[in-house]
Tab-separated table of C-alpha atoms in Angstrom:
chain	number	residue	atom	x	y	z
A	1	UNK	CA	-36.247	12.861	-124.507
A	2	UNK	CA	-36.347	16.571	-123.523
A	3	UNK	CA	-39.318	18.176	-124.517
A	4	UNK	CA	-38.766	21.957	-124.832
A	5	UNK	CA	-40.814	23.735	-122.084
A	6	UNK	CA	-43.469	25.727	-123.422
A	7	UNK	CA	-43.500	29.585	-123.668
A	8	UNK	CA	-45.839	31.755	-121.844
A	9	UNK	CA	-47.917	34.374	-124.213
A	10	UNK	CA	-45.914	37.804	-124.079
A	11	UNK	CA	-42.564	36.252	-123.565
A	12	UNK	CA	-39.665	35.088	-125.525
A	13	UNK	CA	-36.549	33.081	-124.882
A	14	UNK	CA	-33.397	34.855	-124.065
A	15	UNK	CA	-30.179	34.338	-122.105
A	16	UNK	CA	-30.101	37.310	-119.132
A	17	UNK	CA	-27.127	38.887	-118.157
A	18	UNK	CA	-24.656	36.906	-115.704
A	19	UNK	CA	-26.640	33.765	-116.726
A	20	UNK	CA	-25.938	30.838	-119.088
A	21	UNK	CA	-29.344	29.516	-120.043
A	22	UNK	CA	-32.327	30.612	-122.170
A	23	UNK	CA	-35.137	32.102	-119.659
A	24	UNK	CA	-38.656	33.138	-120.410
A	25	UNK	CA	-38.165	37.164	-120.475
A	26	UNK	CA	-41.124	39.517	-120.948
A	27	UNK	CA	-41.352	41.097	-124.196
A	28	UNK	CA	-42.591	44.317	-122.448
A	29	UNK	CA	-40.540	44.971	-119.310
A	30	UNK	CA	-37.903	42.343	-118.953
A	31	UNK	CA	-39.190	40.416	-116.150
A	32	UNK	CA	-37.525	36.908	-115.994
A	33	UNK	CA	-39.828	34.159	-115.360
A	34	UNK	CA	-37.678	30.942	-114.139
A	35	UNK	CA	-39.003	27.989	-114.819
A	36	UNK	CA	-38.159	25.212	-112.170
A	37	UNK	CA	-38.788	21.529	-111.683
A	38	UNK	CA	-41.951	20.718	-109.968
A	39	UNK	CA	-42.371	18.849	-106.776
A	40	UNK	CA	-45.238	16.105	-106.204
A	41	UNK	CA	-45.907	14.989	-102.784
A	42	UNK	CA	-48.011	11.991	-102.149
A	43	UNK	CA	-48.248	8.814	-99.739
A	44	UNK	CA	-48.839	5.258	-99.725
A	45	UNK	CA	-51.844	4.838	-97.224
A	46	UNK	CA	-52.456	1.538	-95.474
A	47	UNK	CA	-55.336	0.259	-93.388
A	48	UNK	CA	-55.665	-3.059	-92.004
A	49	UNK	CA	-53.130	-4.152	-94.604
A	50	UNK	CA	-54.946	-2.591	-97.348
A	51	UNK	CA	-54.128	-0.043	-99.779
A	52	UNK	CA	-55.714	3.344	-100.387
A	53	UNK	CA	-55.792	3.983	-104.268
A	54	UNK	CA	-57.765	6.700	-106.012
A	55	UNK	CA	-59.376	6.651	-109.884
A	56	UNK	CA	-58.457	9.593	-111.495
A	57	UNK	CA	-61.160	11.978	-112.408
A	58	UNK	CA	-59.069	14.197	-114.462
A	59	UNK	CA	-56.616	13.977	-117.198
A	60	UNK	CA	-53.830	12.882	-117.712
A	61	UNK	CA	-54.736	9.108	-117.170
A	62	UNK	CA	-58.357	9.846	-116.369
A	63	UNK	CA	-60.121	6.817	-115.084
A	64	UNK	CA	-56.435	4.974	-113.980
A	65	UNK	CA	-55.779	4.456	-110.499
A	66	UNK	CA	-53.208	6.105	-108.456
A	67	UNK	CA	-51.851	6.947	-104.922
A	68	UNK	CA	-52.988	10.347	-103.229
A	69	UNK	CA	-50.537	12.821	-104.657
A	70	UNK	CA	-50.133	15.928	-106.236
A	71	UNK	CA	-48.176	19.230	-106.929
A	72	UNK	CA	-46.989	20.679	-103.582
A	73	UNK	CA	-48.133	24.146	-102.985
A	74	UNK	CA	-46.117	27.200	-101.655
A	75	UNK	CA	-45.555	27.616	-98.081
A	76	UNK	CA	-46.143	24.090	-96.991
A	77	UNK	CA	-43.864	21.310	-96.028
A	78	UNK	CA	-43.736	17.914	-98.145
A	79	UNK	CA	-45.547	16.217	-95.165
A	80	UNK	CA	-48.105	18.819	-95.061
A	81	UNK	CA	-48.645	18.615	-98.915
A	82	UNK	CA	-48.779	14.709	-98.801
A	83	UNK	CA	-51.588	15.308	-96.017
A	84	UNK	CA	-53.416	17.864	-97.990
A	85	UNK	CA	-53.643	15.693	-101.078
A	86	UNK	CA	-54.886	12.670	-99.163
A	87	UNK	CA	-57.528	14.863	-97.777
A	88	UNK	CA	-58.381	16.712	-101.348
A	89	UNK	CA	-58.314	13.348	-103.390
A	90	UNK	CA	-59.504	10.800	-100.898
A	91	UNK	CA	-61.273	12.950	-98.100
A	92	UNK	CA	-58.998	10.909	-95.845
A	93	UNK	CA	-56.980	11.876	-92.948
A	94	UNK	CA	-53.566	10.432	-92.636
A	95	UNK	CA	-50.771	9.707	-90.132
A	96	UNK	CA	-47.438	9.829	-91.861
A	97	UNK	CA	-44.788	7.338	-90.488
A	98	UNK	CA	-41.668	7.844	-92.659
A	99	UNK	CA	-40.169	8.881	-95.940
A	100	UNK	CA	-40.777	6.055	-98.400
A	101	UNK	CA	-38.972	7.368	-101.712
A	102	UNK	CA	-37.526	9.949	-103.925
A	103	UNK	CA	-38.264	9.543	-107.416
A	104	UNK	CA	-37.043	11.880	-110.387
A	105	UNK	CA	-38.730	12.194	-113.837
A	106	UNK	CA	-36.529	14.558	-115.553
A	107	UNK	CA	-38.276	14.374	-119.007
A	108	UNK	CA	-41.323	16.291	-117.215
A	109	UNK	CA	-38.919	18.069	-114.677
A	110	UNK	CA	-40.688	16.457	-111.722
A	111	UNK	CA	-39.306	15.115	-108.251
A	112	UNK	CA	-41.616	13.150	-106.226
A	113	UNK	CA	-41.268	12.809	-102.433
A	114	UNK	CA	-43.472	9.924	-101.025
A	115	UNK	CA	-44.646	8.960	-97.385
A	116	UNK	CA	-45.729	5.765	-95.557
A	117	UNK	CA	-48.912	6.436	-93.774
A	118	UNK	CA	-52.016	5.118	-92.673
A	119	UNK	CA	-55.408	5.958	-92.278
A	120	UNK	CA	-56.039	8.173	-89.081
A	121	UNK	CA	-59.683	7.372	-89.303
A	122	UNK	CA	-61.221	4.631	-91.257
A	123	UNK	CA	-63.258	6.995	-93.233
A	124	UNK	CA	-62.488	8.189	-97.116
A	125	UNK	CA	-64.700	9.077	-99.937
A	126	UNK	CA	-63.741	10.507	-103.450
A	127	UNK	CA	-62.487	13.983	-103.508
A	128	UNK	CA	-63.372	16.227	-106.658
A	129	UNK	CA	-60.365	15.246	-108.557
A	130	UNK	CA	-61.328	11.197	-108.347
A	131	UNK	CA	-63.944	9.078	-109.491
A	132	UNK	CA	-63.625	6.461	-106.868
A	133	UNK	CA	-61.518	5.508	-103.586
A	134	UNK	CA	-61.111	2.215	-102.309
A	135	UNK	CA	-58.985	-0.142	-100.214
A	136	UNK	CA	-57.324	-2.744	-101.978
A	137	UNK	CA	-55.297	-6.011	-100.612
A	138	UNK	CA	-51.765	-6.421	-102.252
A	139	UNK	CA	-53.293	-9.012	-104.717
A	140	UNK	CA	-56.361	-6.926	-105.437
A	141	UNK	CA	-54.539	-3.826	-106.695
A	142	UNK	CA	-55.672	-3.047	-110.409
A	143	UNK	CA	-52.069	-3.347	-111.783
A	144	UNK	CA	-53.194	-3.186	-115.476
A	145	UNK	CA	-54.982	0.104	-114.745
A	146	UNK	CA	-52.262	1.859	-112.609
A	147	UNK	CA	-51.825	5.711	-113.742
A	148	UNK	CA	-48.042	6.130	-113.695
A	149	UNK	CA	-44.911	4.139	-113.521
A	150	UNK	CA	-44.183	5.780	-110.278
A	151	UNK	CA	-47.281	4.303	-108.753
A	152	UNK	CA	-45.970	1.039	-109.430
A	153	UNK	CA	-42.725	1.623	-107.822
A	154	UNK	CA	-43.970	3.350	-104.685
A	155	UNK	CA	-46.649	0.317	-104.092
A	156	UNK	CA	-43.702	-2.063	-104.621
A	157	UNK	CA	-41.198	-0.206	-102.331
A	158	UNK	CA	-43.882	0.304	-99.578
A	159	UNK	CA	-44.124	-3.550	-99.764
A	160	UNK	CA	-40.366	-4.229	-99.723
A	161	UNK	CA	-40.312	-1.590	-96.840
A	162	UNK	CA	-42.939	-3.511	-94.776
A	163	UNK	CA	-40.579	-6.788	-95.412
A	164	UNK	CA	-37.894	-5.049	-93.556
A	165	UNK	CA	-35.836	-2.939	-95.977
A	166	UNK	CA	-34.960	0.564	-94.843
A	167	UNK	CA	-36.392	3.348	-96.945
A	168	UNK	CA	-36.041	5.774	-98.560
A	169	UNK	CA	-36.050	4.214	-102.122
A	170	UNK	CA	-35.126	5.762	-105.263
A	171	UNK	CA	-35.999	5.200	-108.938
A	172	UNK	CA	-35.577	1.585	-110.053
A	173	UNK	CA	-32.204	1.222	-111.931
A	174	UNK	CA	-32.525	2.508	-115.302
A	175	UNK	CA	-35.977	3.799	-115.049
A	176	UNK	CA	-36.925	7.411	-115.631
A	177	UNK	CA	-40.690	7.096	-115.408
A	178	UNK	CA	-40.979	7.156	-119.179
A	179	UNK	CA	-42.410	3.446	-119.876
A	180	UNK	CA	-46.234	4.296	-119.865
A	181	UNK	CA	-47.996	5.896	-122.706
A	182	UNK	CA	-50.205	8.799	-122.193
A	183	UNK	CA	-48.424	9.504	-118.839
A	184	UNK	CA	-48.040	13.147	-119.223
B	1	UNK	CA	-44.407	33.749	-91.120
B	2	UNK	CA	-45.957	33.711	-94.720
B	3	UNK	CA	-44.479	36.147	-97.293
B	4	UNK	CA	-47.124	36.621	-100.014
B	5	UNK	CA	-45.350	35.676	-103.104
B	6	UNK	CA	-44.451	38.685	-105.479
B	7	UNK	CA	-47.239	39.402	-108.652
B	8	UNK	CA	-45.347	39.261	-111.988
B	9	UNK	CA	-46.337	42.384	-113.976
B	10	UNK	CA	-49.296	42.069	-116.207
B	11	UNK	CA	-50.684	39.490	-113.863
B	12	UNK	CA	-53.605	39.576	-111.218
B	13	UNK	CA	-54.592	37.260	-108.687
B	14	UNK	CA	-57.636	35.233	-108.926
B	15	UNK	CA	-59.147	31.707	-108.348
B	16	UNK	CA	-59.397	29.734	-111.809
B	17	UNK	CA	-62.677	27.596	-112.148
B	18	UNK	CA	-62.531	24.203	-110.489
B	19	UNK	CA	-59.432	25.490	-108.366
B	20	UNK	CA	-59.477	26.596	-104.682
B	21	UNK	CA	-56.651	28.982	-104.430
B	22	UNK	CA	-55.528	32.241	-105.721
B	23	UNK	CA	-53.126	32.117	-108.678
B	24	UNK	CA	-51.421	34.407	-111.031
B	25	UNK	CA	-53.825	34.926	-114.123
B	26	UNK	CA	-52.463	37.223	-116.975
B	27	UNK	CA	-54.698	40.268	-117.527
B	28	UNK	CA	-54.682	40.159	-121.358
B	29	UNK	CA	-55.345	36.290	-122.030
B	30	UNK	CA	-56.027	34.535	-118.893
B	31	UNK	CA	-52.992	32.305	-118.971
B	32	UNK	CA	-52.458	30.907	-115.413
B	33	UNK	CA	-48.969	31.245	-114.054
B	34	UNK	CA	-48.930	28.659	-111.386
B	35	UNK	CA	-46.349	29.135	-108.615
B	36	UNK	CA	-44.413	26.160	-107.162
B	37	UNK	CA	-41.906	25.518	-104.412
B	38	UNK	CA	-38.406	25.503	-105.628
B	39	UNK	CA	-35.567	22.626	-105.113
B	40	UNK	CA	-32.599	23.328	-103.999
B	41	UNK	CA	-29.645	20.729	-104.365
B	42	UNK	CA	-26.402	20.345	-102.939
B	43	UNK	CA	-23.679	18.318	-101.666
B	44	UNK	CA	-21.416	17.882	-98.713
B	45	UNK	CA	-18.186	17.242	-100.396
B	46	UNK	CA	-15.215	15.756	-98.420
B	47	UNK	CA	-11.767	15.343	-99.268
B	48	UNK	CA	-9.070	13.612	-96.885
B	49	UNK	CA	-11.178	14.524	-94.234
B	50	UNK	CA	-11.711	18.216	-95.158
B	51	UNK	CA	-14.948	20.142	-96.228
B	52	UNK	CA	-15.287	21.954	-99.493
B	53	UNK	CA	-16.911	25.372	-98.720
B	54	UNK	CA	-17.497	28.324	-101.185
B	55	UNK	CA	-17.551	32.080	-99.934
B	56	UNK	CA	-20.712	33.370	-101.800
B	57	UNK	CA	-20.081	36.214	-104.293
B	58	UNK	CA	-23.811	37.108	-104.736
B	59	UNK	CA	-26.543	38.200	-102.526
B	60	UNK	CA	-28.236	36.631	-100.438
B	61	UNK	CA	-25.717	36.574	-97.766
B	62	UNK	CA	-22.530	37.664	-100.020
B	63	UNK	CA	-19.394	37.250	-98.362
B	64	UNK	CA	-20.626	33.993	-96.024
B	65	UNK	CA	-19.667	30.630	-96.568
B	66	UNK	CA	-21.941	27.763	-98.148
B	67	UNK	CA	-21.524	24.086	-99.431
B	68	UNK	CA	-21.962	23.928	-103.370
B	69	UNK	CA	-25.857	24.204	-103.838
B	70	UNK	CA	-28.404	26.045	-105.784
B	71	UNK	CA	-31.788	25.828	-107.621
B	72	UNK	CA	-32.399	22.623	-109.663
B	73	UNK	CA	-32.714	23.177	-113.429
B	74	UNK	CA	-35.503	21.734	-115.663
B	75	UNK	CA	-34.771	18.200	-116.915
B	76	UNK	CA	-32.027	17.243	-114.733
B	77	UNK	CA	-32.189	14.633	-111.806
B	78	UNK	CA	-31.102	16.062	-108.379
B	79	UNK	CA	-27.913	14.188	-108.462
B	80	UNK	CA	-27.256	15.802	-111.777
B	81	UNK	CA	-28.274	19.205	-110.070
B	82	UNK	CA	-25.812	18.743	-107.282
B	83	UNK	CA	-23.189	17.715	-109.536
B	84	UNK	CA	-23.409	20.833	-112.004
B	85	UNK	CA	-23.673	23.224	-108.676
B	86	UNK	CA	-20.410	21.650	-107.522
B	87	UNK	CA	-18.891	22.583	-110.936
B	88	UNK	CA	-20.354	26.078	-111.482
B	89	UNK	CA	-19.640	27.156	-107.855
B	90	UNK	CA	-16.344	25.310	-107.048
B	91	UNK	CA	-15.088	24.081	-110.459
B	92	UNK	CA	-15.120	20.801	-108.498
B	93	UNK	CA	-16.080	17.341	-110.202
B	94	UNK	CA	-17.679	15.288	-107.246
B	95	UNK	CA	-18.757	11.737	-106.680
B	96	UNK	CA	-22.077	11.280	-105.109
B	97	UNK	CA	-22.151	8.400	-102.414
B	98	UNK	CA	-25.569	8.633	-100.536
B	99	UNK	CA	-28.574	11.049	-100.134
B	100	UNK	CA	-27.804	13.054	-96.991
B	101	UNK	CA	-30.614	15.322	-95.950
B	102	UNK	CA	-33.996	16.703	-97.225
B	103	UNK	CA	-34.952	19.793	-95.609
B	104	UNK	CA	-37.988	22.110	-95.859
B	105	UNK	CA	-38.038	25.775	-95.685
B	106	UNK	CA	-41.801	26.482	-95.839
B	107	UNK	CA	-41.393	30.178	-95.576
B	108	UNK	CA	-39.497	30.756	-98.613
B	109	UNK	CA	-41.262	27.575	-100.338
B	110	UNK	CA	-38.060	25.856	-100.652
B	111	UNK	CA	-37.056	21.987	-100.489
B	112	UNK	CA	-33.622	21.067	-100.183
B	113	UNK	CA	-32.068	17.773	-101.303
B	114	UNK	CA	-28.380	17.388	-100.226
B	115	UNK	CA	-25.889	14.582	-100.757
B	116	UNK	CA	-22.915	13.154	-99.352
B	117	UNK	CA	-19.769	13.521	-101.909
B	118	UNK	CA	-16.197	13.369	-102.143
B	119	UNK	CA	-13.722	15.214	-104.637
B	120	UNK	CA	-13.267	13.007	-107.740
B	121	UNK	CA	-10.137	14.732	-108.291
B	122	UNK	CA	-8.335	17.160	-105.981
B	123	UNK	CA	-9.008	20.209	-108.067
B	124	UNK	CA	-11.119	23.078	-107.244
B	125	UNK	CA	-11.609	27.069	-107.680
B	126	UNK	CA	-13.956	29.666	-107.255
B	127	UNK	CA	-16.726	29.702	-109.766
B	128	UNK	CA	-18.336	32.993	-110.944
B	129	UNK	CA	-20.778	32.961	-107.797
B	130	UNK	CA	-18.009	32.391	-105.460
B	131	UNK	CA	-15.125	34.783	-104.089
B	132	UNK	CA	-13.293	31.817	-102.630
B	133	UNK	CA	-13.379	28.078	-102.329
B	134	UNK	CA	-11.398	26.115	-99.784
B	135	UNK	CA	-11.219	22.724	-97.816
B	136	UNK	CA	-11.587	23.116	-94.128
B	137	UNK	CA	-10.907	20.908	-91.321
B	138	UNK	CA	-14.097	20.331	-88.928
B	139	UNK	CA	-12.711	22.580	-86.154
B	140	UNK	CA	-11.484	25.347	-88.712
B	141	UNK	CA	-14.947	25.549	-90.381
B	142	UNK	CA	-16.022	29.271	-90.196
B	143	UNK	CA	-19.289	28.637	-88.017
B	144	UNK	CA	-19.648	32.578	-87.294
B	145	UNK	CA	-19.640	33.187	-91.135
B	146	UNK	CA	-22.048	30.319	-92.564
B	147	UNK	CA	-24.589	31.850	-94.768
B	148	UNK	CA	-27.957	29.719	-93.932
B	149	UNK	CA	-29.261	27.551	-90.960
B	150	UNK	CA	-29.247	24.569	-93.502
B	151	UNK	CA	-25.674	25.191	-94.004
B	152	UNK	CA	-25.129	24.327	-90.383
B	153	UNK	CA	-27.730	21.499	-90.485
B	154	UNK	CA	-26.393	19.860	-93.416
B	155	UNK	CA	-22.645	19.935	-92.097
B	156	UNK	CA	-23.632	18.495	-88.592
B	157	UNK	CA	-25.559	15.650	-90.406
B	158	UNK	CA	-22.754	14.821	-92.483
B	159	UNK	CA	-20.504	14.610	-89.409
B	160	UNK	CA	-23.350	12.293	-87.787
B	161	UNK	CA	-23.755	10.067	-90.871
B	162	UNK	CA	-19.929	9.678	-90.650
B	163	UNK	CA	-20.151	8.554	-87.317
B	164	UNK	CA	-22.435	5.830	-87.974
B	165	UNK	CA	-25.947	7.199	-87.989
B	166	UNK	CA	-28.057	6.366	-91.042
B	167	UNK	CA	-28.989	9.171	-93.559
B	168	UNK	CA	-31.143	10.833	-94.688
B	169	UNK	CA	-31.705	13.268	-91.995
B	170	UNK	CA	-34.454	15.909	-91.849
B	171	UNK	CA	-34.947	19.525	-90.457
B	172	UNK	CA	-34.020	19.610	-86.936
B	173	UNK	CA	-36.814	19.407	-84.646
B	174	UNK	CA	-39.112	22.807	-84.443
B	175	UNK	CA	-36.551	24.429	-86.937
B	176	UNK	CA	-38.089	25.802	-89.989
B	177	UNK	CA	-34.792	27.705	-91.292
B	178	UNK	CA	-35.753	31.052	-90.444
B	179	UNK	CA	-33.094	31.657	-87.555
B	180	UNK	CA	-30.676	33.689	-89.425
B	181	UNK	CA	-31.277	37.426	-90.659
B	182	UNK	CA	-30.770	38.231	-94.211
B	183	UNK	CA	-31.233	34.870	-95.517
B	184	UNK	CA	-33.480	35.168	-98.096
């Protein structure tokens, strides 16, 4: 299950003094390039009972549907990151109402933080990473063309939250996000 | 407030094609070294009403007290990371009961995930990053010698959780974790 992380050019693996793990160490100057899990931030965005979804214009899972989400950048809060991703991928200004879910996908060293949100204005359009963006009623969601397992989870958790369960939600029992092919 | 991230040797800053931000690009081969926020995972560990704290043996804030916490490693879940840190810093086996808090310290691009926990066995000792480890009653906690603002937050949030408030908790209003000197 564990994929060895890729090695950067000009770096070798070694255990630095005082450490107990292999790290990437520069062959020339000894600089240690620590590798860390990555944070993904996103939101389930509702508007008049419909869900905002984006069809991916980029790999992985190009052509499949997802919520607005992506890698958190330096010097932002998770909420700022979720708002930025909604603007970048769906040209949508959102209002965050609550923390919805925290998921972990250890195979690809990813932690995901998702929020409940609504459209601040009834406006959206495909950003440069999206082929199209649309609002779907629950029963219209293209369930067979969803990009990642965690998108299934988060939509269902948003629905359970709407029905009265208290968020945040976590990985479904026994699920580590590995069930879909071509996902990373 | 924003500290420019340090540049690795042999790398320059440039905006890659299709991107909209400066990234670290290798001067020799064009490899893009993305920089991402870092995840810290930790736990407030109780035993018979006392709190397990560690006195730091390393910078930053050497000699000051903290909860067992540290950077999440690749291919682990946040819970696994919190358990590993308790073992590394306090030689303590812990049982996690709930998510306690999610904090964001954007100045240093850090997201912290903390859990409520108890000692699985009444055994602990200083790990190699700790000068000493001890259990403190609430009123004995060395409040003037706490390492980081988030340690103040998380101990108080654990107490509020014990008093009946539902976690998770977030940054106190207006607080971004910048109030203590020498903290990063």
